[in-house]
Coordinates of C-alpha atoms in Angstrom, one line a residue:
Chain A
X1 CA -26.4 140.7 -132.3
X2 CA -23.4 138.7 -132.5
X3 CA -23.9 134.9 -133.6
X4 CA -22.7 132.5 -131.6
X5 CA -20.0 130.6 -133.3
X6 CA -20.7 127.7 -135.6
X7 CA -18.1 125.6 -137.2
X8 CA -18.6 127.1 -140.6
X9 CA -17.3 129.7 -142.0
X10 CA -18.6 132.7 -141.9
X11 CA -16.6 135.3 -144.1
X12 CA -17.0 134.4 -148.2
X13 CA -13.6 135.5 -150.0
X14 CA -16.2 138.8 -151.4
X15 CA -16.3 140.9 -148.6
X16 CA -20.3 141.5 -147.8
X17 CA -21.6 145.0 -148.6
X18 CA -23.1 147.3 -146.5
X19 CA -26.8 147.2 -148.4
X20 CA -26.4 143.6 -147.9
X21 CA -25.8 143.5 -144.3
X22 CA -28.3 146.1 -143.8
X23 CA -31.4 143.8 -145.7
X24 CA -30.1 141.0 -143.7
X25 CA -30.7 142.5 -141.1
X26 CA -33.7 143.5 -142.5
X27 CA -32.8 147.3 -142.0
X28 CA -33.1 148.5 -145.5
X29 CA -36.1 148.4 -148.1
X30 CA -36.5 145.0 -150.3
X31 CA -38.2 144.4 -153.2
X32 CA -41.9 147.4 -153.3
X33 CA -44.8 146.4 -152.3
X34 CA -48.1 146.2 -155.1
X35 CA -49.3 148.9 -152.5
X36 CA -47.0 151.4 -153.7
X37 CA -48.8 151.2 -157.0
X38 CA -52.3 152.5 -155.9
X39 CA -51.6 155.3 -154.6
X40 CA -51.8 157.2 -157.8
X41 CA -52.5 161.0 -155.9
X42 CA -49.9 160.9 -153.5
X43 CA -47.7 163.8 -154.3
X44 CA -44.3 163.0 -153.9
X45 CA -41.9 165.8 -151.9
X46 CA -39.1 166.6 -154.8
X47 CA -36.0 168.2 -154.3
X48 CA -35.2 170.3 -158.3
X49 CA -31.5 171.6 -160.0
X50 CA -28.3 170.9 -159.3
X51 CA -25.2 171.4 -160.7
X52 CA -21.2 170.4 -161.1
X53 CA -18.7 171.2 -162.9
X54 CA -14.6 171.1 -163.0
X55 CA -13.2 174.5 -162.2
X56 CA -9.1 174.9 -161.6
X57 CA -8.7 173.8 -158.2
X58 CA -10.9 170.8 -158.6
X59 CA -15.2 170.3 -158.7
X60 CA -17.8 172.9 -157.3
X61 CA -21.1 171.3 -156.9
X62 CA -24.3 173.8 -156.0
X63 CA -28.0 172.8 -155.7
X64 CA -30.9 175.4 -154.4
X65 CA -33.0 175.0 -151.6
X66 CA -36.1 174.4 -152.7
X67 CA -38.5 171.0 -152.1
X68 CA -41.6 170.9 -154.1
X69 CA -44.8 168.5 -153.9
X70 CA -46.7 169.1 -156.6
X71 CA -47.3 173.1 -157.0
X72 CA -46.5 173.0 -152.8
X73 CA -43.4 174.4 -151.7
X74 CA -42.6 172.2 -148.7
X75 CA -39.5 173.4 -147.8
X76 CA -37.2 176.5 -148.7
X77 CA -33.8 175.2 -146.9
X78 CA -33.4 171.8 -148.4
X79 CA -30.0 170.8 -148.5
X80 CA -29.2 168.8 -151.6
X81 CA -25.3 168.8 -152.0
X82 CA -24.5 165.6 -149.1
X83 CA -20.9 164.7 -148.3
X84 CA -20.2 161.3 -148.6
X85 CA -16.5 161.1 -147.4
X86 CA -13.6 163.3 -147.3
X87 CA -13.1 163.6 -150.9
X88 CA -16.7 162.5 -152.4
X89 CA -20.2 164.4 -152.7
X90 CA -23.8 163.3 -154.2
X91 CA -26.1 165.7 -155.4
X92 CA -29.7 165.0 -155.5
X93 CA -32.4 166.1 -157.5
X94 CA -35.7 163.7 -157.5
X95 CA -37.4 162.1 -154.0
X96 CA -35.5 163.6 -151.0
X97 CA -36.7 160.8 -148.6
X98 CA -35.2 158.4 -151.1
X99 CA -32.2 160.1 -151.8
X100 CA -31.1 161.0 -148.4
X101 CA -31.5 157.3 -147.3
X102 CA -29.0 156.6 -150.5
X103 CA -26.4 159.0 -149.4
X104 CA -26.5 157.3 -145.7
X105 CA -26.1 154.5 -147.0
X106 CA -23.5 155.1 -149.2
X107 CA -21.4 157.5 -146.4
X108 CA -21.5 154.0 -144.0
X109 CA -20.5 151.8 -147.2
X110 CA -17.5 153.3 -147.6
X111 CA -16.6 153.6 -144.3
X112 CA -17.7 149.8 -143.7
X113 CA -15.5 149.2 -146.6
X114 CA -12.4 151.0 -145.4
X115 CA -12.9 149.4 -141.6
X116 CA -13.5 145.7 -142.9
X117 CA -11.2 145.6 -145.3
X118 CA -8.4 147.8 -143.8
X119 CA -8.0 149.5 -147.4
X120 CA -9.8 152.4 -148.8
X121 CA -12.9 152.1 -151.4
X122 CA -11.7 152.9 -155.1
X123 CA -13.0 155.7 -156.7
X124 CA -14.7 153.3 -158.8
X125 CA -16.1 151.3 -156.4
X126 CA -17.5 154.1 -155.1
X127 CA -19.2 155.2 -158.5
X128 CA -20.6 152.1 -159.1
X129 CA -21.7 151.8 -155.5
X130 CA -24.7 154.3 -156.2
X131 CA -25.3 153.5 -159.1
X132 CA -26.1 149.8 -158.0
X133 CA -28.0 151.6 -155.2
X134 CA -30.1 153.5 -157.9
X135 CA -30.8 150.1 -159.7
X136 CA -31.8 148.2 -156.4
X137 CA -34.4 151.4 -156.1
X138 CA -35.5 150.8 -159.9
X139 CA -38.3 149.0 -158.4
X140 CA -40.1 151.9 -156.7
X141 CA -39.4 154.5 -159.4
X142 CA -41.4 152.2 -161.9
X143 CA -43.7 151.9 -159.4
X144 CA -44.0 156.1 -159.7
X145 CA -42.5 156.5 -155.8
X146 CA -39.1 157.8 -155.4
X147 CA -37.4 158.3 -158.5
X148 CA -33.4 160.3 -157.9
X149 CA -31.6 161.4 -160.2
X150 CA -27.9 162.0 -158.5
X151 CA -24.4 163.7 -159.6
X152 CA -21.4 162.1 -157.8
X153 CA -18.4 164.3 -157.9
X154 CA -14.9 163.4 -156.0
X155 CA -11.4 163.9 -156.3
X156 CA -9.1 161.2 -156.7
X157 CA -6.0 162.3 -154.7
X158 CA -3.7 159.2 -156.2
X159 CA -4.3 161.0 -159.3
X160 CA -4.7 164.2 -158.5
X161 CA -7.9 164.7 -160.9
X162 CA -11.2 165.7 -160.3
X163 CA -13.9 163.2 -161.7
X164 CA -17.5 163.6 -162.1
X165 CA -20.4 161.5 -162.7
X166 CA -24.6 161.5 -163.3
X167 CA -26.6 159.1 -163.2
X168 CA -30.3 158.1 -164.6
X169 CA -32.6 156.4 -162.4
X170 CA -32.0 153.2 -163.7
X171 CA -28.7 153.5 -162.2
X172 CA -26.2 154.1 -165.8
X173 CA -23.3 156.2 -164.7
X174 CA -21.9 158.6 -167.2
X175 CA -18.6 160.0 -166.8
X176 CA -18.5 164.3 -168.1
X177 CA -15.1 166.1 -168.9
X178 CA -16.7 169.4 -167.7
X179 CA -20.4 169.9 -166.1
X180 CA -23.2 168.4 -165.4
X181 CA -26.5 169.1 -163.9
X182 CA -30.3 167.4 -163.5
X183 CA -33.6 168.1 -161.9
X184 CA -36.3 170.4 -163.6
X185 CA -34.2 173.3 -163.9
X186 CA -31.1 171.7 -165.2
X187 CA -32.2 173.1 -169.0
X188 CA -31.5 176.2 -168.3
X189 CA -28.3 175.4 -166.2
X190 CA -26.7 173.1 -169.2
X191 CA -27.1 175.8 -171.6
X192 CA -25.5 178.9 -169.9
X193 CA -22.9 176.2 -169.1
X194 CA -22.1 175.0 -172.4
X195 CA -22.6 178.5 -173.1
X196 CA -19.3 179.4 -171.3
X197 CA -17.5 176.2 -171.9
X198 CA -17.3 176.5 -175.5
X199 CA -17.4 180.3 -176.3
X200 CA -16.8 181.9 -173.0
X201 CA -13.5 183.6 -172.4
X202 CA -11.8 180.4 -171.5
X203 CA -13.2 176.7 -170.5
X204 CA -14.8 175.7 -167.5
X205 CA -11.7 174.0 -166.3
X206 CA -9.4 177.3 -166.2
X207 CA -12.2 179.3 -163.8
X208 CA -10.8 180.5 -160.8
X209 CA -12.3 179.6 -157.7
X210 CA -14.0 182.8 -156.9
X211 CA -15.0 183.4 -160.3
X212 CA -16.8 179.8 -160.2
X213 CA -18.7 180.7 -157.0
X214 CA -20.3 183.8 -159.2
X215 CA -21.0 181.6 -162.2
X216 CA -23.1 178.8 -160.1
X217 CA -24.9 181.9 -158.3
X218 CA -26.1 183.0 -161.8
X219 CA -26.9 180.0 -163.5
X220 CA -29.3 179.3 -160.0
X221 CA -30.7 182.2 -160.9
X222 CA -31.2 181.4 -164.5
X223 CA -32.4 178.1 -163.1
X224 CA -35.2 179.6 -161.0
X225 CA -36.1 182.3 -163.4
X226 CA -38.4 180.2 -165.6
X227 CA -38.9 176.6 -163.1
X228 CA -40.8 177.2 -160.2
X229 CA -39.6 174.4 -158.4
X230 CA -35.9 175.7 -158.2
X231 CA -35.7 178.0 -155.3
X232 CA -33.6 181.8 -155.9
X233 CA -32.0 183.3 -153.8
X234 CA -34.4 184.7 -150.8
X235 CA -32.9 187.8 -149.6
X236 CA -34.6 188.4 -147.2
X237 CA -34.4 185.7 -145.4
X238 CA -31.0 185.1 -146.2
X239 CA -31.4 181.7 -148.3
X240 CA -28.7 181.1 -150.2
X241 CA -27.9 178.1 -152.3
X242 CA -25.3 175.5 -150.9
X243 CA -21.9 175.3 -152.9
X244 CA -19.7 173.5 -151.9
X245 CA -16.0 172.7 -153.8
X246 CA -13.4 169.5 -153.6
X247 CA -10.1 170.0 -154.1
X248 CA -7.0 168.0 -152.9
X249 CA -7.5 169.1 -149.4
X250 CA -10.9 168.0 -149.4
X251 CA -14.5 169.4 -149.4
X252 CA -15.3 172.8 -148.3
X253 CA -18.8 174.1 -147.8
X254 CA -19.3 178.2 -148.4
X255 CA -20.5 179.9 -145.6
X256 CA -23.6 182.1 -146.1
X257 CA -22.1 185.0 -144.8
X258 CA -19.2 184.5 -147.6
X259 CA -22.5 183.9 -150.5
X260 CA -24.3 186.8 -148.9
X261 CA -21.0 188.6 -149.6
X262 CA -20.4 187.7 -153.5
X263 CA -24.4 187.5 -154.1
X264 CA -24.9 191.1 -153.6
X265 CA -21.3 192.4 -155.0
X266 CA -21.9 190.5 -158.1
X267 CA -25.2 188.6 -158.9
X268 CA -28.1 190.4 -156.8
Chain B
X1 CA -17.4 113.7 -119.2
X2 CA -19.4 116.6 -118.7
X3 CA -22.6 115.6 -117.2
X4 CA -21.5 115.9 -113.5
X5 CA -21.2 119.4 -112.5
X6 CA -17.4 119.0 -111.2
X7 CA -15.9 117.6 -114.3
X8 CA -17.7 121.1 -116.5
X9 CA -15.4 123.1 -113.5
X10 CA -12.6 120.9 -114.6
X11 CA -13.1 121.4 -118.2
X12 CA -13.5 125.3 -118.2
X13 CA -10.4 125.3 -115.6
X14 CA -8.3 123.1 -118.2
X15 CA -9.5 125.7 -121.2
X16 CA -9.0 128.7 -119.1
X17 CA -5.3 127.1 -118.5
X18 CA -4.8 126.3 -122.0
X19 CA -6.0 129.7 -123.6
X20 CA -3.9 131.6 -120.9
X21 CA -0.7 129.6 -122.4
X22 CA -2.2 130.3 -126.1
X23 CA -1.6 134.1 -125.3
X24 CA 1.3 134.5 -122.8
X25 CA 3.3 135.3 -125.7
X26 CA 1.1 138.0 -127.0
X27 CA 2.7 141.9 -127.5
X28 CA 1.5 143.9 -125.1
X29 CA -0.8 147.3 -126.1
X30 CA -1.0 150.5 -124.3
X31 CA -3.6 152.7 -125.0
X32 CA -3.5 155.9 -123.2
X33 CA -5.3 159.5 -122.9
X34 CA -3.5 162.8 -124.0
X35 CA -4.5 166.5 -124.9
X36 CA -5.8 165.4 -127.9
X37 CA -7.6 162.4 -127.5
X38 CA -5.9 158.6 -127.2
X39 CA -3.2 157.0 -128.5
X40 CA -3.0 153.4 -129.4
X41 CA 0.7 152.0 -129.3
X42 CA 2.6 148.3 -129.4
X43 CA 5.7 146.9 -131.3
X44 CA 5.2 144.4 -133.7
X45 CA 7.3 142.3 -136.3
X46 CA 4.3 141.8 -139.2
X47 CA 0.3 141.7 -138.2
X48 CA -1.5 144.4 -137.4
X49 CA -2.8 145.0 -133.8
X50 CA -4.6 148.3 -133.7
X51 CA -7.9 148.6 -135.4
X52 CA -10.2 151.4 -136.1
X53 CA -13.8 150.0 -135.5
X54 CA -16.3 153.3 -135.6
X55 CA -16.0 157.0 -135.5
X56 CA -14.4 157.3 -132.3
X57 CA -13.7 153.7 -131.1
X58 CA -11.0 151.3 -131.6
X59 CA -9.9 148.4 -130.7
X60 CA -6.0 146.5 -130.0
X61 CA -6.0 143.6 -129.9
X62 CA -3.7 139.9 -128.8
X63 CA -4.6 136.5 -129.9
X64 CA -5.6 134.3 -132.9
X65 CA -5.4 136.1 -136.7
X66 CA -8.8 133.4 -137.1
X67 CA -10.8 134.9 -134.0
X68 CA -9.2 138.2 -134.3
X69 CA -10.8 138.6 -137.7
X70 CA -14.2 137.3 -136.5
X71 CA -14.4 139.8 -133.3
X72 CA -13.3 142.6 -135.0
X73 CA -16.1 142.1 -137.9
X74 CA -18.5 141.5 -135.8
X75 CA -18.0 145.1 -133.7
X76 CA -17.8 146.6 -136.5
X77 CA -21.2 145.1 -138.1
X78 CA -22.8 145.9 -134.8
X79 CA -21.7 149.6 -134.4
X80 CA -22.1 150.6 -138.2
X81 CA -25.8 149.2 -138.3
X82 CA -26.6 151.0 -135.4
X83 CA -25.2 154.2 -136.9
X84 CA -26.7 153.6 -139.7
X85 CA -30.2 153.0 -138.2
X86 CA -30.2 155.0 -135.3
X87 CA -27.6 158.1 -135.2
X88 CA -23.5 158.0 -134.9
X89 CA -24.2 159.7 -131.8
X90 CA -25.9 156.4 -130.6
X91 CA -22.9 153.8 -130.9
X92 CA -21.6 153.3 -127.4
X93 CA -18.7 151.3 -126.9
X94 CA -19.8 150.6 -123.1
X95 CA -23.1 148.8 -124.9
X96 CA -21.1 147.3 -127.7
X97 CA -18.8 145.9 -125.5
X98 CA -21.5 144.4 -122.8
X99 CA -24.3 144.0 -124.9
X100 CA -22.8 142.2 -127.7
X101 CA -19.2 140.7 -127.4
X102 CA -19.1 139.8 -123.6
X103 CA -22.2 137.4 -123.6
X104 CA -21.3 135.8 -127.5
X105 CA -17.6 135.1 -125.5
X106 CA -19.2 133.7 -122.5
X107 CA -20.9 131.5 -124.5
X108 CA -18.1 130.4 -126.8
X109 CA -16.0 129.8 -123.9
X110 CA -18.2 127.8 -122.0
X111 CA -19.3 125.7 -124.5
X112 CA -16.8 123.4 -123.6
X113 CA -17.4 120.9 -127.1
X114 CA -16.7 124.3 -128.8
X115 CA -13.6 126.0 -129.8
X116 CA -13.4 129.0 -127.8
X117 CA -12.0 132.4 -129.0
X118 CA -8.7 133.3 -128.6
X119 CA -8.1 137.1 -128.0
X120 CA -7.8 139.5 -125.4
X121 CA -9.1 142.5 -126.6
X122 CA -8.9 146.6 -125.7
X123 CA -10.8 149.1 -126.8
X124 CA -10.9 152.7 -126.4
X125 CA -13.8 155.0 -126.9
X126 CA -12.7 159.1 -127.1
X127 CA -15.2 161.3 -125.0
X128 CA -17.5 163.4 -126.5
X129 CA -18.0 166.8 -125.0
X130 CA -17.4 166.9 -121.3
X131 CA -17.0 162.8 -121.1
X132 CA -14.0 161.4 -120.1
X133 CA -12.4 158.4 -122.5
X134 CA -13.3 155.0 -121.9
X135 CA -11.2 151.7 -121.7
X136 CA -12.4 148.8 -121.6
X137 CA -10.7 145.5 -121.8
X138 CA -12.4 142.4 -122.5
X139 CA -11.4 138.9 -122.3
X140 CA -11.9 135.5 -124.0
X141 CA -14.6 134.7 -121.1
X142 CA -16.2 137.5 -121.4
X143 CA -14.9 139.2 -118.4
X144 CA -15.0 142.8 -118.6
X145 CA -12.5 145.2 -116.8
X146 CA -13.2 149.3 -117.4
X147 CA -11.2 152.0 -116.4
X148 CA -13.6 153.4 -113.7
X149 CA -16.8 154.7 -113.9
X150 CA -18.6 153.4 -110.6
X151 CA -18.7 155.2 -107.5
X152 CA -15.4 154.8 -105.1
X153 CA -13.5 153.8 -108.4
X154 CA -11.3 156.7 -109.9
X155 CA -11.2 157.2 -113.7
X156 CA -8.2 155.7 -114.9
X157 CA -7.0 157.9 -118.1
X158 CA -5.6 154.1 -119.7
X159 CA -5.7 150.5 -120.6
X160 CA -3.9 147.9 -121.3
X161 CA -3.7 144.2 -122.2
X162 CA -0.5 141.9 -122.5
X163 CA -0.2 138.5 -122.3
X164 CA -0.2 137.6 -118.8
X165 CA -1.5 138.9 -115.7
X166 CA 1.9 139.7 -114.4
X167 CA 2.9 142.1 -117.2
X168 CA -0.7 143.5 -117.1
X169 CA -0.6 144.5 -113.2
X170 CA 3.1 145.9 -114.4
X171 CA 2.3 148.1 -117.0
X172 CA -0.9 149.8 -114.9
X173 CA 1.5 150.2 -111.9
X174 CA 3.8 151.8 -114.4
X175 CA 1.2 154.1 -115.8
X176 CA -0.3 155.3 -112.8
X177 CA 3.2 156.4 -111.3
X178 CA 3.5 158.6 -114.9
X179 CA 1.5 161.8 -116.0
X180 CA 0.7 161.8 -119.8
X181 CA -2.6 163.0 -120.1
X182 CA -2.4 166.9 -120.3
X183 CA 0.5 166.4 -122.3
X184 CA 0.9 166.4 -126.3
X185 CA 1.1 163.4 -128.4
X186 CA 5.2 162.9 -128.5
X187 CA 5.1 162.4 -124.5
X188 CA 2.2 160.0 -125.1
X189 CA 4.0 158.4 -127.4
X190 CA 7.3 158.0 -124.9
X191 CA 5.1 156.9 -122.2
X192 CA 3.6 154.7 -124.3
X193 CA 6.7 153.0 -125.2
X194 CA 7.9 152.6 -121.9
X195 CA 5.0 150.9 -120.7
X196 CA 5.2 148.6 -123.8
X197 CA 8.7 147.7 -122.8
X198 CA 7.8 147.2 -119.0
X199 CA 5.2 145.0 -120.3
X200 CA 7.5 143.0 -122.1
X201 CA 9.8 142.5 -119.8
X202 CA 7.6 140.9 -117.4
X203 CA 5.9 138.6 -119.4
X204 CA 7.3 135.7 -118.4
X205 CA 7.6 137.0 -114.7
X206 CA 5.5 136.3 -111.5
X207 CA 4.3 139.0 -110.5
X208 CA 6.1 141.1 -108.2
X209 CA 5.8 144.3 -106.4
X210 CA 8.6 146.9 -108.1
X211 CA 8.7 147.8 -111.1
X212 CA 11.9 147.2 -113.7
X213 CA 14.4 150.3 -112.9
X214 CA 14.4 153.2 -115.2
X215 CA 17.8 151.9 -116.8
X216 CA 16.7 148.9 -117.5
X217 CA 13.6 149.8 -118.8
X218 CA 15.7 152.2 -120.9
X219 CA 18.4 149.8 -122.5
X220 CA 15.6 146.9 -123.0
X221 CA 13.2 149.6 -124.9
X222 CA 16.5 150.2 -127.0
X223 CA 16.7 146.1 -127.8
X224 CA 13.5 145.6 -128.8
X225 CA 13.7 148.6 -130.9
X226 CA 16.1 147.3 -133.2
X227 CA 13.9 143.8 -133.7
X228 CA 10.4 145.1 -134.2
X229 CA 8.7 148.1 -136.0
X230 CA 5.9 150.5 -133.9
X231 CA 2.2 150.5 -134.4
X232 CA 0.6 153.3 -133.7
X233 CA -2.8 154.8 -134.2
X234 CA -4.8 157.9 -132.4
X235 CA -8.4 158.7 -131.8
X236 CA -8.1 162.9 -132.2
X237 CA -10.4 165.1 -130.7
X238 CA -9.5 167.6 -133.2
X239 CA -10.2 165.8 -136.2
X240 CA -12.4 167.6 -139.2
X241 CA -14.7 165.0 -139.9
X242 CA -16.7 162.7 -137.3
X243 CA -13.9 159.9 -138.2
X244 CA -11.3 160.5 -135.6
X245 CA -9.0 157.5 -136.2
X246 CA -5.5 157.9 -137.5
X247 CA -2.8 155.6 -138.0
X248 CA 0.4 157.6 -137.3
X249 CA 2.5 157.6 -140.1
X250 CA 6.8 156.9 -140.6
X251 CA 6.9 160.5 -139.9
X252 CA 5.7 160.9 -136.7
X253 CA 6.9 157.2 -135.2
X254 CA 10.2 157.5 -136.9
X255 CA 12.2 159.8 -134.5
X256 CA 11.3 157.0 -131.6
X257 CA 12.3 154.5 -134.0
X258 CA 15.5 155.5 -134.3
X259 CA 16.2 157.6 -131.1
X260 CA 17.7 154.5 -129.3

């Protein structure tokens, strides 16, 4: 575990990232394999549509339930939206398995970070963390294995602004002033929302809270209307989307109860 | 020199003397248990002491910036690969502690052609559900003490390190005549401070059996207020996320900052 001291230094004046120290220690994937490459039936589990965008109090970022291989639906409670740290979310659409080993290793990156260095990650530090994550995993994705396609939404407290990001799966960030969404049903969900952002009553960024909650349970909707892999609401079984919203005071998650609530007052 | 076993004896002896002078000086830390987890506590001039290593362990610490640095890297490394790899659940100061630092100490130590590390270290891990803390203190040798845990031992709700042995037994004395655990973090943080001063008072001392007398420690605590700032940082039980570490902020240190 812990070396036993040499006489050389061991600290470089860069402080060592997490990713690094994990292949080091050999605890995180290199470079793929040709064996990757043959396997040209394997259906890939994919997680499909989700969402962001800037509302008054700072970012609400939703993502249905749904994880599809091929025409297979493998699992109806998927949870897509991941916190990362107290102010910072990913969203994932693309190769859950991928993906959720991404946002792990991101959430102990930032915390490495903060515990190492005694100072807190920037904000874009942080952006450019996953997207150098996305292009160490650039490899597989050509190799047709694991391709993620994430938003990362936070709120920068020393600024008091809410920021949000997507990314392609070569790992190019782009920065949006008001929404953003990917996966296969993000068509549907860019339209209604540019839809409302440029003709609706007012912009994106003026929605109130509650009023935000309703939009992202319609544009799911939309979402699953026409894409079979996007997941709707179940009723029945009480499946509900997960929303959840940053604002200065940090990320809160909607409780199903509270969804079931507005879902049948105002959507169902 | 070292070939015949007697001269290694005299060469460890001679380290062990040397390292012991090396930290005789060091600020003593007090780490103690209240209703909401533990608090972390010493008086410094500039460096930091108290570190937060994982979700619910940290660490104070007396010695060397140089080896300081290294130490604390390295438990960090270890505990965030292993939550990482296996679950947060899974990082275990107890195994952290004897696992990984006591036997790469050892080593260091003994290697008598070697420099060996010069820190005295405590950490504190905050219960989970139904556990009680744990203290451990560990030592440039390697040597482990814990704060029970074995049968006939009581659980000891603290730890401490200080600079010498004297000022060690002092501050324990001093903390098991006081009750601070059932109560809230501004009587931690008193008791804290009086067991920093009664640690600095008898550092340079043999030790002895009585403690320093309630006035004294009171006027001393006021002296040493004046020279050097407090450092202070709390594992919470209550906190919203799994990170439980706080540093405790100008607000809540400055009424004992100023109160004397």
């Amino acid at each position: 575990m812990m070396e036993a001291r040499a006489g050389e230094p061991q600290r470089t004046p860069m402080p060592e990232d997490f990713a690094a120290l994990l292949r080091r220690q050999g605890h995180f994937p290199n470079l793929p394999t040709q064996a990757a490459a043959s396997q040209t039936n394997f259906l890939q589990t994919q997680a499909t549509t989700i969402l962001a965008f800037k509302f008054a109090d700072g970012v609400l970022v939703a993502g249905d339930r749904r994880a599809t291989a091929g025409n297979v639906v493998v699992y109806d409670r998927a949870d897509k939206v991941l916190e990362i740290d107290a102010h910072s979310l990913m969203a994932i659409a693309g190769v859950p398995a991928t993906a959720w080993e991404m946002a792990r290793v991101l959430e102990h990156s930032f915390q490495f970070y903060r515990r190492s260095q005694l100072q807190e990650m920037s904000l874009d530090g942080k952006v450019r963390a996953l997207s150098k994550l996305l292009r160490d995993n650039f490899g597989f994705v050509m190799q047709g294995v694991g391709i993620v396609v994430p938003i990362f939404a936070a709120y920068d407290v020393g600024n008091s602004a809410a920021r949000l990001y997507f990314y392609d799966a070569m790992g190019a960030q782009f920065e949006v002033a008001d929404y953003a969404a990917t996966g296969s049903g993000s068509a549907a969900v860019r339209s209604i929302l540019y839809y409302e952002n440029t003709w609706g009553k007012k912009p994106l960024q003026k929605w109130k809270h509650d009023d935000a909650v309703v939009l992202a349970l319609q544009v799911l909707e939309t979402a699953a209307e026409a894409d079979t892999a996007t997941g709707g609401v179940d009723k029945r079984r009480a499946t509900f989307p997960i929303i959840k919203t940053i604002t200065e005071a940090g990320i809160t998650t909607l409780p199903e109860k509270t969804l079931a609530k507005i879902y049948k007052k105002q959507v169902g | 020199m070292i070939e015949e076993p007697y001269r290694w004896v005299e060469a460890i002896s001679n380290r062990r003397e040397y390292i012991e002078h090396q930290l005789a000086t060091g600020s003593p830390i007090a780490a103690l248990t209240y209703n909401d987890g533990i608090l972390f506590l010493t008086l410094s001039r500039e460096r930091q002491k108290i570190f937060e290593i994982y979700d619910r362990i940290a660490m104070g610490v007396i010695g060397h910036p140089g080896d300081i640095e290294r130490l604390r890297m390295a438990a960090i490394e270890v505990a965030s690969t292993e939550g990482f790899t296996r679950s947060t659940s899974d990082v275990s100061l107890r195994r952290l502690a004897t696992y990984s630092l006591s036997p790469a100490l050892k080593t260091a130590f003994e290697q008598v052609y070697g420099a060996p590390y010069l820190a005295r270290m405590l950490f504190a891990e905050l219960g989970r559900k139904n556990e009680r803390n744990l203290f451990i203190r560990i030592d440039y040798d390697g040597s482990i003490h814990t704060n029970g845990g074995s049968h006939l031992r009581t659980f000891e709700d603290f730890g401490v390190i200080s600079g010498t042995t004297a000022s060690t037994n002092a501050m324990e004395k001093f903390l098991r005549t006081h009750n601070f655990a059932d109560g809230d973090l501004a009587n931690a943080l008193s008791v804290a401070l009086d067991t920093w001063t009664v640690g600095n008072l008898t550092l340079g001392e043999e030790p002895r059996e009585e403690l320093p007398a309630p006035d004294q420690i009171a006027k001393h605590r006021a002296e040493q207020l004046a020279n050097f700032v407090i450092e202070a940082a709390v594992l919470e039980q209550s906190a919203r996320l799994p990170i439980t570490y706080r540093v405790l902020g100008n607000a809540e240190l400055e009424p004992f900052q100023r109160q004397n």
